[in-house]
Short mmCIF file of C-alpha atoms in Angstrom, two decimals:
data_model
loop_
_atom_site.label_atom_id
_atom_site.label_comp_id
_atom_site.label_asym_id
_atom_site.label_seq_id
_atom_site.Cartn_x
_atom_site.Cartn_y
_atom_site.Cartn_z
CA MET A 1468 62.00 93.22 159.90
CA LYS A 1469 63.42 90.12 160.96
CA LYS A 1470 66.78 88.31 161.82
CA ILE A 1471 67.86 86.18 158.46
CA TYR A 1472 67.82 82.53 159.34
CA TYR A 1473 71.29 82.12 157.30
CA GLN A 1474 73.52 83.20 160.55
CA VAL A 1475 75.65 81.62 163.25
CA VAL A 1476 77.21 82.80 166.00
CA GLU A 1477 80.27 81.67 168.07
CA LYS A 1478 82.24 83.58 171.14
CA VAL A 1479 85.52 83.74 170.30
CA LEU A 1480 86.66 85.89 173.05
CA PRO A 1481 85.42 86.11 176.67
CA GLN A 1482 83.80 89.49 175.62
CA VAL A 1483 83.69 89.00 172.00
CA TYR A 1484 81.09 87.07 169.44
CA LEU A 1485 81.93 86.57 165.71
CA LEU A 1486 78.62 86.88 163.70
CA TYR A 1487 78.66 85.00 159.99
CA ASN A 1488 76.21 85.72 157.50
CA SER A 1489 76.33 82.85 155.26
CA PHE A 1490 73.73 84.63 152.88
CA ASN A 1491 76.11 86.85 151.60
CA ASN A 1492 79.51 86.14 153.33
CA LYS A 1493 79.64 88.82 155.74
CA PHE A 1494 81.40 88.79 159.57
CA ILE A 1495 80.68 91.01 162.32
CA LEU A 1496 82.78 91.12 165.76
CA LEU A 1497 80.23 92.19 168.61
CA ASN A 1498 81.32 92.92 172.24
CA ASN A 1499 79.21 91.09 174.79
CA VAL A 1500 76.91 94.18 175.70
CA ARG A 1501 75.50 94.62 171.72
CA TYR A 1502 75.22 90.74 171.07
CA GLU A 1503 73.15 90.42 174.16
CA LYS A 1504 71.02 93.57 172.74
CA TYR A 1505 70.87 91.88 169.71
CA LYS A 1506 70.16 88.24 171.00
CA LYS A 1507 67.28 89.45 173.52
CA GLU A 1508 65.75 92.32 172.10
CA ASN A 1509 63.37 92.63 169.61
CA ILE A 1510 63.99 94.41 166.59
CA LEU A 1511 62.04 97.32 166.91
CA GLU A 1512 63.51 97.50 170.71
CA LEU A 1513 67.03 97.23 169.27
CA GLU A 1514 66.20 100.05 166.51
CA GLN A 1515 65.60 102.57 169.37
CA SER A 1516 68.02 101.53 171.81
CA ASP A 1517 71.28 100.95 169.61
CA PRO A 1518 70.48 102.70 166.37
CA VAL A 1519 74.05 102.22 165.17
CA LEU A 1520 73.86 98.63 165.74
CA TYR A 1521 70.55 98.11 164.12
CA LYS A 1522 71.74 99.91 160.87
CA SER A 1523 75.04 97.90 160.38
CA LEU A 1524 72.72 95.01 161.13
CA VAL A 1525 70.53 95.95 158.37
CA ASP A 1526 73.26 96.95 155.75
CA ASN A 1527 75.13 93.74 156.34
CA GLN A 1528 71.64 91.78 156.28
CA TYR A 1529 71.77 90.31 159.13
CA ILE A 1530 68.27 91.72 159.71
CA VAL A 1531 65.83 91.56 156.76
CA PRO A 1532 62.33 92.42 155.67
CA ASP A 1533 59.64 89.87 157.04
CA ASP A 1534 58.88 89.03 153.38
CA PHE A 1535 62.58 88.27 152.63
CA ASP A 1536 62.32 84.56 151.40
CA GLU A 1537 66.02 83.71 151.93
CA ARG A 1538 65.74 80.03 151.63
CA GLU A 1539 64.17 80.41 148.09
CA ILE A 1540 66.65 82.96 146.87
CA VAL A 1541 69.91 80.52 148.10
CA LEU A 1542 67.68 77.65 145.84
CA PHE A 1543 67.24 80.17 143.13
CA ARG A 1544 71.00 81.17 143.33
CA LYS A 1545 72.04 77.75 142.75
CA LYS A 1546 69.72 77.28 139.97
CA ARG A 1547 71.25 80.44 138.13
CA MET A 1548 74.38 78.89 138.62
CA GLN A 1549 73.81 75.99 137.19
CA PHE A 1550 72.13 76.84 134.25
CA ASP A 1551 74.18 80.11 133.61
CA ALA A 1552 74.86 80.23 129.74
CA SER A 1553 77.36 82.60 129.49
CA MET A 1554 80.12 80.25 129.81
CA TYR A 1555 80.87 76.83 127.99
CA GLN A 1556 83.09 74.58 129.94
CA VAL A 1557 85.09 71.77 127.74
CA MET A 1558 86.87 69.15 129.78
CA VAL A 1559 89.47 67.15 127.92
CA ASN A 1560 90.80 63.65 128.84
CA THR A 1561 94.01 63.68 126.74
CA THR A 1562 94.96 60.42 128.20
CA LEU A 1563 94.30 58.10 130.69
CA ASP A 1564 97.87 57.31 131.18
CA CYS A 1565 100.51 58.79 133.59
CA ASN A 1566 103.87 59.29 133.84
CA LEU A 1567 103.87 58.53 137.45
CA ASN A 1568 102.69 55.93 139.79
CA CYS A 1569 100.87 57.27 142.74
CA TRP A 1570 99.72 54.95 145.51
CA TYR A 1571 96.32 57.00 145.98
CA PHE A 1572 95.66 57.06 142.45
CA TYR A 1573 91.65 56.39 142.08
CA GLU A 1574 91.16 55.90 137.98
CA ASN A 1575 91.32 53.20 136.23
CA ARG A 1576 94.76 53.55 134.33
CA ILE A 1577 95.12 52.87 130.34
CA ALA A 1578 98.62 52.78 129.37
CA GLY A 1579 99.06 54.16 125.73
CA SER A 1580 95.73 55.99 125.55
CA PHE A 1581 95.87 59.37 123.76
CA LEU A 1582 93.35 61.64 122.08
CA LYS A 1583 92.64 60.49 118.99
CA SER A 1584 92.60 62.96 115.77
CA GLU A 1585 89.01 62.49 115.03
CA VAL A 1586 88.18 63.00 118.47
CA ILE A 1587 89.96 66.66 118.28
CA GLU A 1588 88.24 67.79 115.46
CA ALA A 1589 84.70 66.93 116.68
CA ILE A 1590 85.60 68.86 119.98
CA LYS A 1591 86.61 71.73 117.08
CA LYS A 1592 82.88 71.46 115.62
CA ASN A 1593 81.15 71.25 118.92
CA ILE A 1594 82.92 74.39 120.45
CA GLU A 1595 81.62 76.10 117.08
CA GLN A 1596 78.27 74.26 117.21
CA GLU A 1597 77.34 75.39 120.82
CA TYR A 1598 78.34 78.83 120.26
CA ILE A 1599 75.88 78.80 117.35
CA LYS A 1600 72.83 77.19 119.67
CA THR A 1601 73.20 79.71 122.50
CA SER A 1602 76.31 82.16 122.09
CA TYR A 1603 78.57 82.27 125.24
CA ARG A 1604 81.02 84.78 126.31
CA ILE A 1605 83.59 82.78 127.87
CA LEU A 1606 85.34 79.35 126.44
CA LYS A 1607 86.65 77.65 129.34
CA LEU A 1608 89.17 74.57 128.43
CA SER A 1609 89.94 72.32 131.13
CA PHE A 1610 92.53 69.63 130.34
CA PHE A 1611 92.56 66.50 132.65
CA GLY A 1612 93.72 62.80 132.57
CA GLY A 1613 95.89 60.82 133.60
CA GLU A 1614 98.33 63.54 132.82
CA PRO A 1615 97.27 65.73 130.36
CA PHE A 1616 100.80 66.86 128.97
CA LEU A 1617 101.66 63.21 128.06
CA TYR A 1618 99.60 64.38 124.78
CA PHE A 1619 100.55 68.35 124.72
CA ARG A 1620 100.10 68.05 121.01
CA GLY A 1621 96.63 67.42 121.38
CA ILE A 1622 96.23 70.40 123.95
CA LYS A 1623 98.21 72.67 121.45
CA GLU A 1624 95.89 71.54 118.62
CA ILE A 1625 92.76 72.43 120.36
CA LEU A 1626 94.01 75.65 122.07
CA ASP A 1627 95.36 76.93 118.69
CA PHE A 1628 91.78 76.62 117.29
CA ALA A 1629 90.07 77.97 120.30
CA ARG A 1630 92.14 81.08 120.34
CA ASN A 1631 91.40 81.88 116.74
CA PHE A 1632 87.90 81.06 117.32
CA CYS A 1633 87.63 83.52 120.26
CA GLN A 1634 89.32 86.23 118.62
CA VAL A 1635 87.01 86.07 115.76
CA ASN A 1636 83.88 86.17 118.14
CA GLN A 1637 85.48 88.38 120.82
CA LEU A 1638 85.18 85.81 123.44
CA ASP A 1639 87.26 85.11 126.52
CA LEU A 1640 89.13 82.17 126.63
CA ILE A 1641 90.67 80.14 129.67
CA ALA A 1642 93.07 77.37 129.46
CA GLU A 1643 92.87 75.00 132.85
CA PHE A 1644 95.29 72.24 133.39
CA THR A 1645 95.43 69.38 136.17
CA THR A 1646 98.91 68.43 136.15
CA ASN A 1647 101.62 66.67 138.11
CA ALA A 1648 103.74 69.41 136.09
CA ILE A 1649 106.38 67.15 135.78
CA LEU A 1650 106.39 67.07 131.62
CA ILE A 1651 106.02 70.80 131.35
CA THR A 1652 109.04 72.58 129.81
CA GLU A 1653 110.29 76.02 129.80
CA SER A 1654 108.99 75.75 125.63
CA ILE A 1655 105.71 74.68 126.81
CA ILE A 1656 105.25 77.51 129.10
CA ASP A 1657 106.70 79.87 126.34
CA TYR A 1658 103.77 78.73 124.63
CA LEU A 1659 101.01 79.04 127.21
CA LYS A 1660 102.12 82.16 128.73
CA ASN A 1661 99.84 84.04 125.76
CA PHE A 1662 96.99 82.59 127.27
CA GLU A 1663 95.02 83.00 130.41
CA CYS A 1664 95.80 79.87 132.40
CA GLN A 1665 94.40 78.29 135.52
CA PHE A 1666 96.68 75.30 137.16
CA GLN A 1667 96.09 72.58 139.76
CA ILE A 1668 99.59 71.18 140.59
CA THR A 1669 99.94 68.64 143.34
CA LEU A 1670 102.64 68.41 146.13
CA ASP A 1671 102.52 65.31 148.45
CA GLY A 1672 104.50 66.26 151.42
CA ASP A 1673 108.21 67.49 151.70
CA ARG A 1674 110.71 66.63 148.87
CA ILE A 1675 111.41 63.16 150.70
CA HIS A 1676 108.00 62.32 151.44
CA HIS A 1677 106.76 63.38 147.59
CA ASN A 1678 109.33 61.41 146.00
CA GLN A 1679 108.73 58.54 147.72
CA ILE A 1680 104.70 58.51 146.55
CA LYS A 1681 105.54 60.50 143.30
CA LYS A 1682 107.95 57.97 141.30
CA ASP A 1683 108.72 58.46 137.42
CA LYS A 1684 107.84 54.98 135.70
CA ASP A 1685 110.95 55.41 133.28
CA ASN A 1686 113.27 57.15 136.17
CA PRO A 1687 112.45 56.31 139.53
CA ASN A 1688 115.26 57.65 141.27
CA GLN A 1689 114.19 61.35 139.67
CA ASP A 1690 113.85 64.24 142.12
CA THR A 1691 110.35 64.70 140.88
CA TYR A 1692 109.70 67.32 143.69
CA GLU A 1693 112.44 69.52 142.34
CA LYS A 1694 110.73 69.05 138.69
CA THR A 1695 107.43 70.39 140.26
CA LEU A 1696 108.94 73.38 141.96
CA ARG A 1697 110.68 74.32 138.90
CA THR A 1698 107.67 74.50 137.05
CA ILE A 1699 105.74 76.43 139.49
CA ARG A 1700 108.26 78.89 139.78
CA LEU A 1701 108.10 79.18 135.74
CA ILE A 1702 104.48 79.54 136.05
CA ASN A 1703 105.14 82.19 138.65
CA ASP A 1704 107.54 84.11 136.74
CA LYS A 1705 106.67 83.95 133.07
CA ILE A 1706 102.70 83.42 133.00
CA PRO A 1707 101.63 87.09 133.28
CA ASN A 1708 97.62 85.86 133.42
CA ARG A 1709 97.60 83.06 135.65
CA TRP A 1710 96.05 81.50 138.47
CA LEU A 1711 97.92 78.95 140.36
CA ALA A 1712 96.32 76.68 142.80
CA VAL A 1713 98.99 74.24 144.49
CA ARG A 1714 97.04 71.24 145.91
CA ILE A 1715 98.66 69.48 148.94
CA ASN A 1716 97.38 65.79 149.28
CA PHE A 1717 98.26 65.21 152.75
CA ASP A 1718 98.55 62.42 155.31
CA ASN A 1719 99.92 62.84 158.79
CA LYS A 1720 103.68 62.59 157.65
CA THR A 1721 103.16 65.42 154.99
CA LEU A 1722 101.51 67.67 157.88
CA GLU A 1723 104.79 66.88 159.96
CA LYS A 1724 106.86 68.63 157.36
CA ILE A 1725 104.60 71.62 156.42
CA ASP A 1726 107.52 74.07 157.60
CA GLU A 1727 109.80 72.62 154.51
CA ILE A 1728 106.88 72.81 152.13
CA ILE A 1729 105.95 76.27 152.95
CA GLY A 1730 109.61 77.34 152.79
CA ASP A 1731 109.88 75.73 149.37
CA LEU A 1732 106.64 77.67 148.06
CA ASP A 1733 107.60 81.16 149.52
CA PHE A 1734 108.92 82.34 146.34
CA LEU A 1735 104.96 82.59 145.22
CA ASP A 1736 103.18 85.80 144.39
CA ARG A 1737 100.03 85.66 146.87
CA LYS A 1738 97.89 87.46 144.75
CA TYR A 1739 97.81 85.25 141.79
CA CYS A 1740 97.86 81.70 143.70
CA PHE A 1741 96.52 79.89 146.64
CA VAL A 1742 96.98 76.69 148.33
CA ILE A 1743 94.40 73.40 148.47
CA LEU A 1744 94.84 71.35 151.82
CA LYS A 1745 93.29 68.06 151.01
CA LYS A 1746 93.19 64.98 153.15
CA VAL A 1747 94.10 61.66 150.79
CA TRP A 1748 90.77 59.64 150.75
CA GLN A 1749 92.69 56.77 152.10
CA LEU A 1750 93.50 58.45 155.52
CA GLU A 1751 90.62 57.84 157.81
CA LYS A 1752 89.22 61.18 159.50
CA ASP A 1753 89.92 59.80 162.94
CA LYS A 1754 93.48 59.06 162.40
CA VAL A 1755 94.38 62.32 161.10
CA ASN A 1756 96.55 64.49 163.50
CA VAL A 1757 94.28 67.44 164.38
CA PRO A 1758 96.74 69.51 166.37
CA LEU A 1759 99.04 69.04 163.46
CA LEU A 1760 96.41 70.03 160.77
CA HIS A 1761 95.22 73.06 162.85
CA ALA A 1762 98.65 74.08 163.14
CA SER A 1763 99.47 73.69 159.80
CA VAL A 1764 96.44 76.01 158.28
CA GLN A 1765 97.49 78.78 160.63
CA LYS A 1766 101.17 78.52 159.19
CA PHE A 1767 99.93 78.85 155.87
CA LEU A 1768 97.73 82.04 156.71
CA ASP A 1769 100.59 83.64 158.68
CA LYS A 1770 102.79 83.45 155.40
CA LYS A 1771 99.95 84.91 153.79
CA PHE A 1772 98.73 82.12 151.68
CA LEU A 1773 95.03 81.88 150.68
CA LEU A 1774 94.02 78.05 151.87
CA ASP A 1775 91.36 76.39 150.47
CA TYR A 1776 90.54 73.79 153.56
CA TYR A 1777 86.86 73.29 152.49
CA ILE A 1778 86.59 77.03 151.89
CA MET A 1779 83.32 78.56 151.97
CA PRO A 1780 81.64 80.31 150.47
CA LYS A 1781 82.14 78.04 147.60
CA GLY A 1782 81.44 80.78 144.92
CA ASP A 1783 79.96 78.23 142.41
CA VAL A 1784 78.45 74.97 141.74
CA CYS A 1785 80.61 72.03 141.09
CA PHE A 1786 81.25 72.23 137.42
CA ALA A 1787 79.72 68.71 136.55
CA GLU A 1788 76.33 70.06 137.87
CA ARG A 1789 76.41 73.04 135.17
CA HIS A 1790 74.33 72.54 132.11
CA ARG A 1791 76.91 74.07 129.99
CA GLU A 1792 79.77 71.83 130.73
CA VAL A 1793 80.89 68.30 128.87
CA LEU A 1794 83.68 66.03 129.53
CA PHE A 1795 84.92 64.32 126.43
CA ASN A 1796 87.22 61.28 127.34
CA TYR A 1797 90.23 60.84 124.65
CA ASP A 1798 88.24 57.95 122.97
CA GLY A 1799 85.41 60.48 122.47
CA LYS A 1800 83.19 59.12 125.12
CA VAL A 1801 80.92 61.84 126.99
CA PHE A 1802 80.87 62.68 130.80
CA LYS A 1803 80.36 65.38 132.91
CA CYS A 1804 82.40 64.70 136.22
CA SER A 1805 86.19 64.05 135.90
CA THR A 1806 86.31 62.22 139.41
CA ILE A 1807 84.63 58.97 138.19
CA SER A 1808 86.92 55.70 138.79
CA SER A 1809 86.12 54.55 135.13
CA PHE A 1810 85.57 56.29 132.09
CA ASP A 1811 83.51 53.54 130.65
CA ASP A 1812 80.16 52.90 128.77
CA GLN A 1813 78.50 52.41 131.93
CA ASN A 1814 79.20 55.82 133.29
CA ALA A 1815 78.92 57.44 129.82
CA LEU A 1816 76.11 60.09 129.87
CA GLY A 1817 75.62 60.25 126.20
CA GLU A 1818 77.04 60.02 122.46
CA PHE A 1819 79.23 62.15 120.40
CA ASP A 1820 78.77 62.32 116.88
CA LEU A 1821 82.11 62.79 115.69
CA GLN A 1822 80.84 63.89 112.50
CA SER A 1823 78.93 66.65 113.47
CA GLY A 1824 80.30 67.55 116.76
CA GLN A 1825 76.82 67.50 118.49
CA VAL A 1826 76.46 65.56 121.90
CA HIS A 1827 73.42 63.41 122.17
CA TRP A 1828 72.95 63.27 125.80
CA ASN A 1829 71.20 60.50 127.37
CA GLU A 1830 68.21 62.35 129.14
CA THR A 1831 67.71 60.03 131.69
CA LYS A 1832 71.14 60.07 133.02
CA VAL A 1833 72.09 63.49 132.62
CA SER A 1834 68.92 64.77 134.33
CA TYR A 1835 70.48 63.05 137.62
CA TRP A 1836 73.50 65.71 137.54
CA LEU A 1837 71.09 68.71 137.24
CA LYS A 1838 68.34 68.07 139.25
CA GLU A 1839 67.93 69.48 142.87
CA MET A 1840 68.81 66.84 145.10
CA LEU A 1841 69.57 68.48 148.49
CA PRO A 1842 68.69 66.60 151.32
CA GLN A 1843 66.38 68.51 153.98
CA ASN A 1844 69.28 68.69 156.40
CA CYS A 1845 71.14 70.94 153.97
CA ILE A 1846 68.01 72.81 153.26
CA ASP A 1847 67.91 73.70 156.87
CA CYS A 1848 71.55 74.03 157.46
CA LYS A 1849 72.53 77.59 158.49
CA LEU A 1850 75.70 77.51 156.20
CA LEU A 1851 73.95 76.58 152.85
CA PRO A 1852 74.02 79.43 151.28
CA ALA A 1853 78.23 79.31 151.42
CA CYS A 1854 78.28 75.71 151.00
CA LEU A 1855 75.55 74.96 148.43
CA GLY A 1856 75.53 71.30 149.60
CA PRO A 1857 77.28 68.08 148.44
CA CYS A 1858 77.38 67.36 144.68
CA ASN A 1859 74.95 65.17 143.00
CA LYS A 1860 77.56 62.47 142.47
CA GLN A 1861 77.95 62.40 146.23
CA ILE A 1862 74.49 62.09 146.94
CA MET A 1863 73.80 59.12 144.45
CA LEU A 1864 76.49 57.43 145.91
CA HIS A 1865 75.12 57.63 149.33
CA PRO A 1866 71.20 57.50 148.81
CA GLY A 1867 69.36 58.47 151.89
CA GLU A 1868 72.54 59.30 153.71
CA ASN A 1869 72.79 62.70 155.17
CA ILE A 1870 76.19 63.97 153.95
CA CYS A 1871 77.88 66.76 155.14
CA THR A 1872 81.15 68.63 154.12
CA PHE A 1873 81.50 69.65 157.56
CA ASP A 1874 81.95 66.09 159.01
CA ALA A 1875 85.42 65.79 157.19
CA ILE A 1876 87.27 68.69 158.36
CA ASN A 1877 88.30 68.09 161.82
CA MET A 1878 87.32 71.29 163.40
CA THR A 1879 84.35 72.47 165.54
CA LEU A 1880 82.29 75.16 164.04
CA LYS A 1881 84.12 77.81 166.09
CA GLU A 1882 87.52 76.54 164.68
CA TYR A 1883 86.20 76.73 161.38
CA LEU A 1884 84.49 80.14 161.47
CA MET A 1885 87.71 81.68 162.99
CA TYR A 1886 89.60 80.06 159.67
CA LEU A 1887 87.08 81.84 157.43
CA PHE A 1888 87.07 84.92 158.97
CA LYS A 1889 90.92 84.76 158.76
CA CYS A 1890 91.03 83.98 155.27
CA GLN A 1891 88.30 87.11 154.72
CA LEU A 1892 90.72 89.42 156.12
CA LEU A 1893 93.56 88.26 154.26
CA LYS A 1894 91.66 88.28 151.24
CA GLU A 1895 90.82 91.84 151.83
CA GLU A 1896 94.24 92.68 152.73
CA LEU A 1897 95.84 91.16 149.32
CA TYR A 1898 93.16 92.77 147.17
CA ALA A 1899 93.11 96.25 148.78
#
């Protein structure tokens, strides 16, 4: 028997150590005496001197058989996620236009763009063709933009088709939306309540700060914060089968007002929502008010919100690295990633045959999204099973660099492990 490679330890109290096994996302607290035994004694000695501790460590895979190749298993897990055929994910940019003007918007906005009818028909054919080619159990339709609800008619036409298709073939259907939520009306909510829905909706601070950032193009004085909260409440109250992520894009001004934001979200059912805390990319890491950030993280946890602040384990690979995923732009161009700056011919990864619904991938281009690119520092990292490394897009953008998610989070390893541990305890409490 041997100690598994993928474990880290931090002293969290004068006589207490926290051990984290990233291979299976398990935590163990050991007092000083027992930790010293585990640290200093060989496996046979430990089994004889403290059989209860030994059994616990074996049961939780801190101690594994000598022939247990954890690195190869982790790489195999990642590959299995990439080529899992059970779910087909279709992402759709209904438009690259937006009803708001946000200073941090990274895409090239195209005013007046919307999903063409011939593209909608081709998407329907593609859903059918992919099922014929290799049947799947789950169809996930993800609507993005721009602001996807600028063209709800296109969303509805695709969802109406998909609902019937999935009922006939006894498939699960998930409808996912990344939206500012301003254009979602009660009638839209009444339509969507018949689907399993996932939402990601953004706040940019308290009411004053949010309204300074998210200005309606046609009505600059509109309280967009209030409209967003109203939609979030409607989703919480009226869509029974939902998962709601409230993404808070923060700068230091946002962190200063975190109490107000938490208060405004307090109505949310904690079992069906979580908060994503994400630094706006224009704010440099060394400019973040770290005490405010740490206090904000703790305040969300204190109010029983599951918090994703670079949470691990990720649970899956990036959707763009999955074999059975495609992004259709409003004009029929084909991609895999939704976070590129330009949905143009240069970034397109293939051709979409609008007559047949078939995607003809550019194998040279698309192979880079699916190949294993993990740098050696990631393979050697003891957090790899939980992190799975940066996405291939980031690796391609920074060739030869050692990119690490951990570098961006403004926490020491000890602080980060405690955050993960608290999240795990909260999850167990919420779903007990």
